[in-house]
Short mmCIF file of C-alpha atoms in Angstrom, two decimals:
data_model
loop_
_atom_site.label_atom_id
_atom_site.label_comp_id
_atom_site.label_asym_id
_atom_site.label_seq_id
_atom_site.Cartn_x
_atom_site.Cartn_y
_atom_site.Cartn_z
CA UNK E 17 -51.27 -11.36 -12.87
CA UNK E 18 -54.37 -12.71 -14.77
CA UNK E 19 -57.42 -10.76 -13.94
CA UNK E 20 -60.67 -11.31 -15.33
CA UNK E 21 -63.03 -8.30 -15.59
CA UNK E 22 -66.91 -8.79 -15.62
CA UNK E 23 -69.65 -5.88 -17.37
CA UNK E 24 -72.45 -7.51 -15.37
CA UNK E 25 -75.51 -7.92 -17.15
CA UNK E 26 -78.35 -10.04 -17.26
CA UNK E 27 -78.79 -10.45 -21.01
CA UNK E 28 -75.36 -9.82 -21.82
CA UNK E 29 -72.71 -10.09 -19.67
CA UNK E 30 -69.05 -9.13 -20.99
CA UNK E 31 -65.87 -11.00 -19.73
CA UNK E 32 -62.42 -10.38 -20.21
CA UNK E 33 -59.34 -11.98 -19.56
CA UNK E 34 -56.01 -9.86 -19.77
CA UNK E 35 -52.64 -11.11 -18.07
CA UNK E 36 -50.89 -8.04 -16.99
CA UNK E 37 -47.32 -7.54 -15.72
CA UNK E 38 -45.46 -5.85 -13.21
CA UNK E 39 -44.46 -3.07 -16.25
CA UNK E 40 -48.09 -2.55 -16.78
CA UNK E 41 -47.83 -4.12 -20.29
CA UNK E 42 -50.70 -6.72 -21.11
CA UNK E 43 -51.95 -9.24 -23.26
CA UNK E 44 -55.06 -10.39 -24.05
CA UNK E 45 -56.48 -13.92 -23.25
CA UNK E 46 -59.88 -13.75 -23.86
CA UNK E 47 -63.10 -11.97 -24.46
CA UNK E 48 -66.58 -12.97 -24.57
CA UNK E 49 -70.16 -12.44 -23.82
CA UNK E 50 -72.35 -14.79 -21.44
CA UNK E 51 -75.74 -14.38 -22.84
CA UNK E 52 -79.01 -15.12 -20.92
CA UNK E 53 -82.60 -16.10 -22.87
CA UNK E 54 -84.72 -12.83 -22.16
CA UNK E 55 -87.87 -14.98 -22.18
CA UNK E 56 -86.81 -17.27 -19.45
CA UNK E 57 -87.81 -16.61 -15.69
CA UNK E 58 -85.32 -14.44 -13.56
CA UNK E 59 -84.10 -17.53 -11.36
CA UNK E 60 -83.18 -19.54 -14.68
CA UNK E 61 -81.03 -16.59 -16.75
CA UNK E 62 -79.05 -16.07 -13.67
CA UNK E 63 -78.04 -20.36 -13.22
CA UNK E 64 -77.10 -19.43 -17.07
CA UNK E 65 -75.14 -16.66 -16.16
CA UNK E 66 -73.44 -18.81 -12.86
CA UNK E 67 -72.66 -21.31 -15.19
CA UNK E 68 -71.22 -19.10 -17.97
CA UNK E 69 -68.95 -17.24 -15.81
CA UNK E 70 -67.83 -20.68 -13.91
CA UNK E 71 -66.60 -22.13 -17.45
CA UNK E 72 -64.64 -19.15 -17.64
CA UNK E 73 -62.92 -19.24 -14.17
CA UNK E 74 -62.46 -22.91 -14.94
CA UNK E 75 -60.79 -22.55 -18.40
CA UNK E 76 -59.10 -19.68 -17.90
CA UNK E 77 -57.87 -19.50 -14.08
CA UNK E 78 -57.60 -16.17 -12.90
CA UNK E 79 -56.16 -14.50 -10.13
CA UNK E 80 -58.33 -11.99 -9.36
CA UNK E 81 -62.02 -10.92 -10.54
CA UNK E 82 -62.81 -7.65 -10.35
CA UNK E 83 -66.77 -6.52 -11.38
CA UNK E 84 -68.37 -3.30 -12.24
CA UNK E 85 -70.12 -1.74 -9.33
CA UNK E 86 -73.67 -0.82 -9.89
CA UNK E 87 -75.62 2.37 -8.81
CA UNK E 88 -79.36 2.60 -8.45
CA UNK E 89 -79.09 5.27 -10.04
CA UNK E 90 -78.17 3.71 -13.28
CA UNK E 91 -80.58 3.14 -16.22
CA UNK E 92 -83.52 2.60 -14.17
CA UNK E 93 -85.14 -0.27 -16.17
CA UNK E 94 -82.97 -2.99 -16.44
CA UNK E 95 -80.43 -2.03 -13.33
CA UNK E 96 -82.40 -4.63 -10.94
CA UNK E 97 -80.91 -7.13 -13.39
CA UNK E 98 -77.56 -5.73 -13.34
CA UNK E 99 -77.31 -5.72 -9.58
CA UNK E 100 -78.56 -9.33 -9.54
CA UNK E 101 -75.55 -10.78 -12.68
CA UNK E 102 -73.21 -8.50 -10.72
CA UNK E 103 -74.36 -10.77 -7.38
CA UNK E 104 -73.84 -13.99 -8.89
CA UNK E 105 -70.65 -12.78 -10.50
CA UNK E 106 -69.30 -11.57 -6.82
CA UNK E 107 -70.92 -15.09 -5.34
CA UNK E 108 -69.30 -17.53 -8.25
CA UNK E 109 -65.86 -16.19 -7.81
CA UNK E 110 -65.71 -15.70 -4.08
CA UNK E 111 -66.74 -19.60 -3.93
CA UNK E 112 -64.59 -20.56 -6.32
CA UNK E 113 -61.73 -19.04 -3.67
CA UNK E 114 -60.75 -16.10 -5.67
CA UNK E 115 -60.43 -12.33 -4.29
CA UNK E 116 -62.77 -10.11 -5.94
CA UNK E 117 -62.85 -6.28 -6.33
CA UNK E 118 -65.54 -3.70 -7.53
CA UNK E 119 -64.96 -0.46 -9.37
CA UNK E 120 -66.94 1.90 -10.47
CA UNK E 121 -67.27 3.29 -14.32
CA UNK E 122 -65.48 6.46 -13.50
CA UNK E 123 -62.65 4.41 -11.92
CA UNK E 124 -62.74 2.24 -15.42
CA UNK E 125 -61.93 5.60 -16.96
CA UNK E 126 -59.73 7.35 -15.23
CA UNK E 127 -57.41 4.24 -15.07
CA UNK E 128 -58.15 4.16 -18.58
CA UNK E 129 -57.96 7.11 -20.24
CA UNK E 130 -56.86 9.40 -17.42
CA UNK E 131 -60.44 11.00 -16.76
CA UNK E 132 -62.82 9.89 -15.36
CA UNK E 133 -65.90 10.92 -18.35
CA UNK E 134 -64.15 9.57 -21.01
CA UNK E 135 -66.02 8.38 -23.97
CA UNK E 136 -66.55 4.72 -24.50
CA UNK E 137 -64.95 5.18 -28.05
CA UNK E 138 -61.97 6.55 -26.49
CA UNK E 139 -62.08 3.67 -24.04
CA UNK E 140 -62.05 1.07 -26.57
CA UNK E 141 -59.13 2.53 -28.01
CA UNK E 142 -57.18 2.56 -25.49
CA UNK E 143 -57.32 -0.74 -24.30
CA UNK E 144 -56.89 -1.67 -28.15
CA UNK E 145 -53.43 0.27 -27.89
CA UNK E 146 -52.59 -1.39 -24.33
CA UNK E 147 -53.06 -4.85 -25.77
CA UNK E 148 -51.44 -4.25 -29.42
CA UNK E 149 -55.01 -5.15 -31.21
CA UNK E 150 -55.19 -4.56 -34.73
CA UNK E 151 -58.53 -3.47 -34.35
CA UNK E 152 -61.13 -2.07 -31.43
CA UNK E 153 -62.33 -4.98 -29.25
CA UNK E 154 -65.05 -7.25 -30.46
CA UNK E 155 -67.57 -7.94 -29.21
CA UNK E 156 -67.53 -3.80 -28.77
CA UNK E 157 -70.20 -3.89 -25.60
CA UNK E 158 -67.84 -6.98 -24.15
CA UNK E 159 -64.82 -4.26 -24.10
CA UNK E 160 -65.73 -2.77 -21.10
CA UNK E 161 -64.79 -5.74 -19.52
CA UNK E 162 -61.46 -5.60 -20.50
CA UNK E 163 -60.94 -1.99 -19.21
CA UNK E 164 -62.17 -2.83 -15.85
CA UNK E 165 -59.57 -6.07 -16.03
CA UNK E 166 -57.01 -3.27 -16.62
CA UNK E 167 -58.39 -1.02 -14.24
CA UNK E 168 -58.09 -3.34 -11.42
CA UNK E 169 -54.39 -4.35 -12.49
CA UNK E 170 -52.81 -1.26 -12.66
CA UNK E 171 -54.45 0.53 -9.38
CA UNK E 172 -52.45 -0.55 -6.75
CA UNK E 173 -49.38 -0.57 -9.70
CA UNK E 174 -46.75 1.75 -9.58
CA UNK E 175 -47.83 3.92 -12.49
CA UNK E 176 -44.13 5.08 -12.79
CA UNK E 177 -40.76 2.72 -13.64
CA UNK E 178 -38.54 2.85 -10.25
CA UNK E 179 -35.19 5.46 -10.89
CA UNK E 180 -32.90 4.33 -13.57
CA UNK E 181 -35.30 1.57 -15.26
CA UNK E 182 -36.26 2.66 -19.10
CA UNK E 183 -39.50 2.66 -20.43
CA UNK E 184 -40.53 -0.49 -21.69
CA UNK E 185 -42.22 -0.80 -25.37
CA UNK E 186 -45.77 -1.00 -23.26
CA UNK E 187 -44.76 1.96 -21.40
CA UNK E 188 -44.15 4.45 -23.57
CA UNK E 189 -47.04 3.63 -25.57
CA UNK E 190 -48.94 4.40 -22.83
CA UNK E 191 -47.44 7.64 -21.68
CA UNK E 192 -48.03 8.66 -25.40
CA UNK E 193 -51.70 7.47 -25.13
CA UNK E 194 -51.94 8.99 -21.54
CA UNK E 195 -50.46 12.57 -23.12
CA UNK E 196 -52.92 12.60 -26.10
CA UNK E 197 -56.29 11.35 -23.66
CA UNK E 198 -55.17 14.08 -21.28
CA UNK E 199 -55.30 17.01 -23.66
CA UNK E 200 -58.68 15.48 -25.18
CA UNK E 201 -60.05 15.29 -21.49
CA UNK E 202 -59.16 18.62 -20.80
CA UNK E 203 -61.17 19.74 -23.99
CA UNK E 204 -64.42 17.79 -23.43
CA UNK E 205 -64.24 19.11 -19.06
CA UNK L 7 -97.57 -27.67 -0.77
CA UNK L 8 -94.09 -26.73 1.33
CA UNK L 9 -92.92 -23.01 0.61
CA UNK L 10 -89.96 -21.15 1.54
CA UNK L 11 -90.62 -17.59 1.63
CA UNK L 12 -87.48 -15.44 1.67
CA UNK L 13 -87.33 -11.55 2.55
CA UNK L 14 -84.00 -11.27 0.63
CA UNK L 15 -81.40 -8.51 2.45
CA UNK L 16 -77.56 -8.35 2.36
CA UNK L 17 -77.01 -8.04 6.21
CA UNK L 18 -80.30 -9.89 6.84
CA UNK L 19 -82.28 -12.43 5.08
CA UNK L 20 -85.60 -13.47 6.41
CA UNK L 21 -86.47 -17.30 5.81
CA UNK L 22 -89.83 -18.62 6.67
CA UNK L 23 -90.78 -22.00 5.51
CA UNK L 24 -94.76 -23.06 6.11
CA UNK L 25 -97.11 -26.02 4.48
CA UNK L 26 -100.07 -24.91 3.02
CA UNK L 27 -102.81 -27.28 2.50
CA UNK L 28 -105.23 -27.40 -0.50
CA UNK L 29 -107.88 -25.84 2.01
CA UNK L 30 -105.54 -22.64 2.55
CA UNK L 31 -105.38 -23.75 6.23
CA UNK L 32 -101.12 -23.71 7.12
CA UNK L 33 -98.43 -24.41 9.40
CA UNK L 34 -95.32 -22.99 10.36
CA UNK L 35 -92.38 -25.23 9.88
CA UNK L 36 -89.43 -22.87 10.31
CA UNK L 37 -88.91 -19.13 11.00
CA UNK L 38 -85.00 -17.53 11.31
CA UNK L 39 -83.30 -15.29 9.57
CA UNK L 40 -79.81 -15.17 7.56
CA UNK L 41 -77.42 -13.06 8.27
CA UNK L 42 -74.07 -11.81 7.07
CA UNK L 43 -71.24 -9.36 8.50
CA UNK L 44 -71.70 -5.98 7.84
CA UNK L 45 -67.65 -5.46 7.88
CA UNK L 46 -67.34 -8.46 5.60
CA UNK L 47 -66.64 -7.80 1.65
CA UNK L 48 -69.94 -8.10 0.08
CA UNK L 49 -68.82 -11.38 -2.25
CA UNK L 50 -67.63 -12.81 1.63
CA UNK L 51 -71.35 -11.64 2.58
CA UNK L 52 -73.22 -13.22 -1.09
CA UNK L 53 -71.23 -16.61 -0.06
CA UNK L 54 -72.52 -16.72 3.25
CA UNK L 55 -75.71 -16.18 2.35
CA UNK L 56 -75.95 -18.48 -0.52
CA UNK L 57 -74.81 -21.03 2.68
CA UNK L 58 -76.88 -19.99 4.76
CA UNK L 59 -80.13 -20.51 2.02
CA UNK L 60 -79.05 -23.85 0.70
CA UNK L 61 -78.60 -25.33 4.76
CA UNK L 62 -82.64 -24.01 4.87
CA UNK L 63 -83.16 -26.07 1.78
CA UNK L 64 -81.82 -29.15 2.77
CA UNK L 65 -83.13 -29.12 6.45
CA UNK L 66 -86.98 -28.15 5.35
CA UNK L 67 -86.66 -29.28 1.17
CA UNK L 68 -89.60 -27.21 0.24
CA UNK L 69 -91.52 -27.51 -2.91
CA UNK L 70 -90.99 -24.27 -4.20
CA UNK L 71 -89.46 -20.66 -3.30
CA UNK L 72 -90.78 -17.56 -3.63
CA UNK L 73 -88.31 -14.25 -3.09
CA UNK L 74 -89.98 -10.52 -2.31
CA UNK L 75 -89.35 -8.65 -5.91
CA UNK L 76 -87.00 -5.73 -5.32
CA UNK L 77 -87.80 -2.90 -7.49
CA UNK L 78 -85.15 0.32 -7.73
CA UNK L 79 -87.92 2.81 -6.26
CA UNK L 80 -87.26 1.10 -2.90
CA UNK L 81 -84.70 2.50 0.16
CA UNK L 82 -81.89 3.56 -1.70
CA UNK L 83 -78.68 3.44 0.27
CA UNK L 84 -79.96 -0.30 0.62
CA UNK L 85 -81.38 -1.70 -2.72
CA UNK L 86 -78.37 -2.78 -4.14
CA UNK L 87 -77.27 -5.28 -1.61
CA UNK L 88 -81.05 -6.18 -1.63
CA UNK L 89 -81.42 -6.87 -4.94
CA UNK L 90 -77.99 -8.99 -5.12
CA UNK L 91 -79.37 -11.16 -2.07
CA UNK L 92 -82.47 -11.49 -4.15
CA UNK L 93 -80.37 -12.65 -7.22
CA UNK L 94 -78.21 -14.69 -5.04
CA UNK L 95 -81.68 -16.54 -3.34
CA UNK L 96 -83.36 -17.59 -6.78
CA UNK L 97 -80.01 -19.14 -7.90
CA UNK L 98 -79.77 -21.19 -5.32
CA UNK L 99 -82.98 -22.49 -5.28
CA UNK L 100 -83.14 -22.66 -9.20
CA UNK L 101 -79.48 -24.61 -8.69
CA UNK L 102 -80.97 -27.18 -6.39
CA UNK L 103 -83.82 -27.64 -8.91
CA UNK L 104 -86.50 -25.88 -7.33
CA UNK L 105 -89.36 -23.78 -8.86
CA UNK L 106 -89.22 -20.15 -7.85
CA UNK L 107 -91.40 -17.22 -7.82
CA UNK L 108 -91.50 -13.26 -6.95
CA UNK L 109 -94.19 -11.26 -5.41
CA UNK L 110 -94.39 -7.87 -4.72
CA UNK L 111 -94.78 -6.27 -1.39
CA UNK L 112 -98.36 -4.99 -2.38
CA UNK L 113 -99.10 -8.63 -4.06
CA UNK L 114 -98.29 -9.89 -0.58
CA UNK L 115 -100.45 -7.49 1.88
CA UNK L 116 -103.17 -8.20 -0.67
CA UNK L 117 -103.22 -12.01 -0.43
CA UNK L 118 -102.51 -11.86 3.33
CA UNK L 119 -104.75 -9.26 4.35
CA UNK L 120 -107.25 -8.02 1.52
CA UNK L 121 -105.69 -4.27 0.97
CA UNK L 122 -102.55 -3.78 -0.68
CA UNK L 123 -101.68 -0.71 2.04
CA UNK L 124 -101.79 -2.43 4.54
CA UNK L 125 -98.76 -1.54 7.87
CA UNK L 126 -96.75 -4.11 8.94
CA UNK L 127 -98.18 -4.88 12.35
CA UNK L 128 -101.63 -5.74 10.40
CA UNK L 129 -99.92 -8.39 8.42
CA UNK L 130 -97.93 -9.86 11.07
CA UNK L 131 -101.23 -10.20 13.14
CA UNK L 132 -102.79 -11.65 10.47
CA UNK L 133 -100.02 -14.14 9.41
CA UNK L 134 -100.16 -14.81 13.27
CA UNK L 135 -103.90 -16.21 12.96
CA UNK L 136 -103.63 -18.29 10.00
CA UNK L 137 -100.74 -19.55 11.53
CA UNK L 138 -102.75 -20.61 15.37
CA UNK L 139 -99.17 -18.82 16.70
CA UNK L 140 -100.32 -17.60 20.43
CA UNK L 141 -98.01 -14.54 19.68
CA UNK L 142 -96.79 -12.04 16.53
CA UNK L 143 -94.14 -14.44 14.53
CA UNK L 144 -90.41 -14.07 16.11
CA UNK L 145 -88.09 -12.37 14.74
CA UNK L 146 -90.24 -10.01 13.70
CA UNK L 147 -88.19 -8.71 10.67
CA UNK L 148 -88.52 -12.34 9.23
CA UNK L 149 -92.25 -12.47 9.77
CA UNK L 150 -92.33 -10.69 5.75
CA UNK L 151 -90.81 -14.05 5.08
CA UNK L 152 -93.68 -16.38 6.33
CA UNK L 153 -96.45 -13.65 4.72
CA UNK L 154 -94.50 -13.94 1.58
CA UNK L 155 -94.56 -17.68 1.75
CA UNK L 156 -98.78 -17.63 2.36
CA UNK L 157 -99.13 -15.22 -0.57
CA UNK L 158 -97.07 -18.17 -2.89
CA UNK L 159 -99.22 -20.99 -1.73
CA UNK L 160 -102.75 -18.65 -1.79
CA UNK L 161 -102.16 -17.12 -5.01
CA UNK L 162 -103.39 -19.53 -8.01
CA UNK L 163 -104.87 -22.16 -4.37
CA UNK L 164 -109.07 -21.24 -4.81
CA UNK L 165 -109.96 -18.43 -2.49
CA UNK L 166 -113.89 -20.20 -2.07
CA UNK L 167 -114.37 -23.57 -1.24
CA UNK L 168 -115.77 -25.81 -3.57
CA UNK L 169 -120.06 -25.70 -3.76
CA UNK L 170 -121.53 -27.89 -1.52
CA UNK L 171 -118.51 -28.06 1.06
CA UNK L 172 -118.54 -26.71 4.25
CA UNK L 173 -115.98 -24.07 5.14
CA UNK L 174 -112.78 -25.42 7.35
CA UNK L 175 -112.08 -23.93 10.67
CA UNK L 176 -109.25 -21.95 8.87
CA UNK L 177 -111.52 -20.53 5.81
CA UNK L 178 -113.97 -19.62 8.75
CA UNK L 179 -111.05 -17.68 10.55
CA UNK L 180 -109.76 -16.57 7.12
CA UNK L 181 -113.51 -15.42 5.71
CA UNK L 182 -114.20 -13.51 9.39
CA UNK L 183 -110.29 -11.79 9.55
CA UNK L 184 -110.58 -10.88 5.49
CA UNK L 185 -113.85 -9.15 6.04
CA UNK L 186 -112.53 -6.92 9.25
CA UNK L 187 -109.29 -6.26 6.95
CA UNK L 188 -111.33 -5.10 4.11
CA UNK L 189 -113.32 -2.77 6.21
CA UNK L 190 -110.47 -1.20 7.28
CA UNK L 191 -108.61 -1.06 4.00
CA UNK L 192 -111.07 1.10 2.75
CA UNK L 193 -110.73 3.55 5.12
CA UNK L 194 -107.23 3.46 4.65
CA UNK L 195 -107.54 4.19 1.00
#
């Protein structure tokens, strides 16, 4: 399953591509930022955005888009904007005749890192792990978009291998990873 | 000068399209509202209203659009969806090449009736008169849209008429319902 994840935003707004199998092992495809001129009226940054995100669907083909949900209660300044990119996000996929999905940041992390207030450090290095990166996502505020891509994939996943399968490679990296988050979360509740 | 005024909301969208001429006198053209499921998934909802915008725009092609601004201080449970119609209604009109605009509620019960405070039934009467409408504008949760729309074509249009020319019918009825609303709006203060 190819999923592309979207951090709405509307200066930045981070997109990731991950294809994801039935193991829960994943690759990466792509990551990226669509950027929208500050200076330019409202109406104009979010055609920008449309278009940005469309170029993606269209060179990427996804499944499934799945986009942060946003809460008014959320850095009060800009999250008018946020609720608007998240919109056209929602809009651009659902015309383009894909299912969405929206999850919240706390959903990100649990599926993550196995709680739900992880840090975004510890984020980032997870999903580094999951897709065998050399190094933390880049660009770094685009990475969230990769753990919500993840996020969607695996809820709804069996989280388990069905009796008498092994662990593949992707696996038991992750149960490792899922040990060593767990004891951190239990420190930092 | 044709303007679309649009009240944006996720499970209704008020549309009001009037002409304004350079005298401020206007006339409605088209008053309805947009509407999407409230069971539907809200990208299902976005795309319908998107449709449901763009079928205004090509029946009435107005000149310009102007969208109420949503700020984050507004109904809570609500905003959200509100602000993603909003986002969803300046794309589309910015997509089919149209200028756009936002006003504020206060910005609008200024222009339309002199005080900033001023209740609902006070605008819709007065949107009613400038209009010659023998009754309050129907549906009445779309009437915003037609007040917003006035507000566009007023704001920046002269407020006096030029020296020398004789007031219009309409800046009679305008000059005579402005001074009754200003009166009152400062007993409201």
């Amino acid at each position: 399953m190819r999923v592309l994840g979207i951090d709405p935003g509307l200066t930045r707004c981070g997109v990731g591509v991950v294809d994801v199998r039935p193991d829960r092992s994943a690759t990466l495809v792509h990551l990226g930022v669509v950027r929208s001129p500050v200076d330019a009226p409202v109406a104009e940054r979010l055609v920008v955005i449309a278009r940005g995100i469309r170029a993606v669907l269209a060179e990427h083909a996804p499944d499934v888009v799945a986009v942060e949900r946003v809460f008014a209660q959320q850095n009060r300044s800009t999250v008018m904007g946020t609720a608007q990119a998240a919109g056209i996000a929602l809009l651009v996929a659902a015309e383009a005749g894909l299912p969405t999905a929206t999850h919240t940041p706390s959903e990100v992390k649990a599926a993550i890192t196995g709680y739900g207030s992880a840090e975004k450090l510890q984020v980032q290095t997870m999903v580094a792990r999951v897709l065998r990166l050399d190094e933390l996502p880049k660009p770094a505020d685009a990475a969230d978009a990769l753990a919500l891509a993840l996020c969607h994939a695996w809820r709804g996943a069996p989280s388990v291998p069905a009796r008498g399968e092994a662990l593949t490679p992707a696996q038991r990296a992750w149960a490792e990873a899922e040990k060593r988050a767990g004891s951190r979360g239990a420190v930092a509740r």
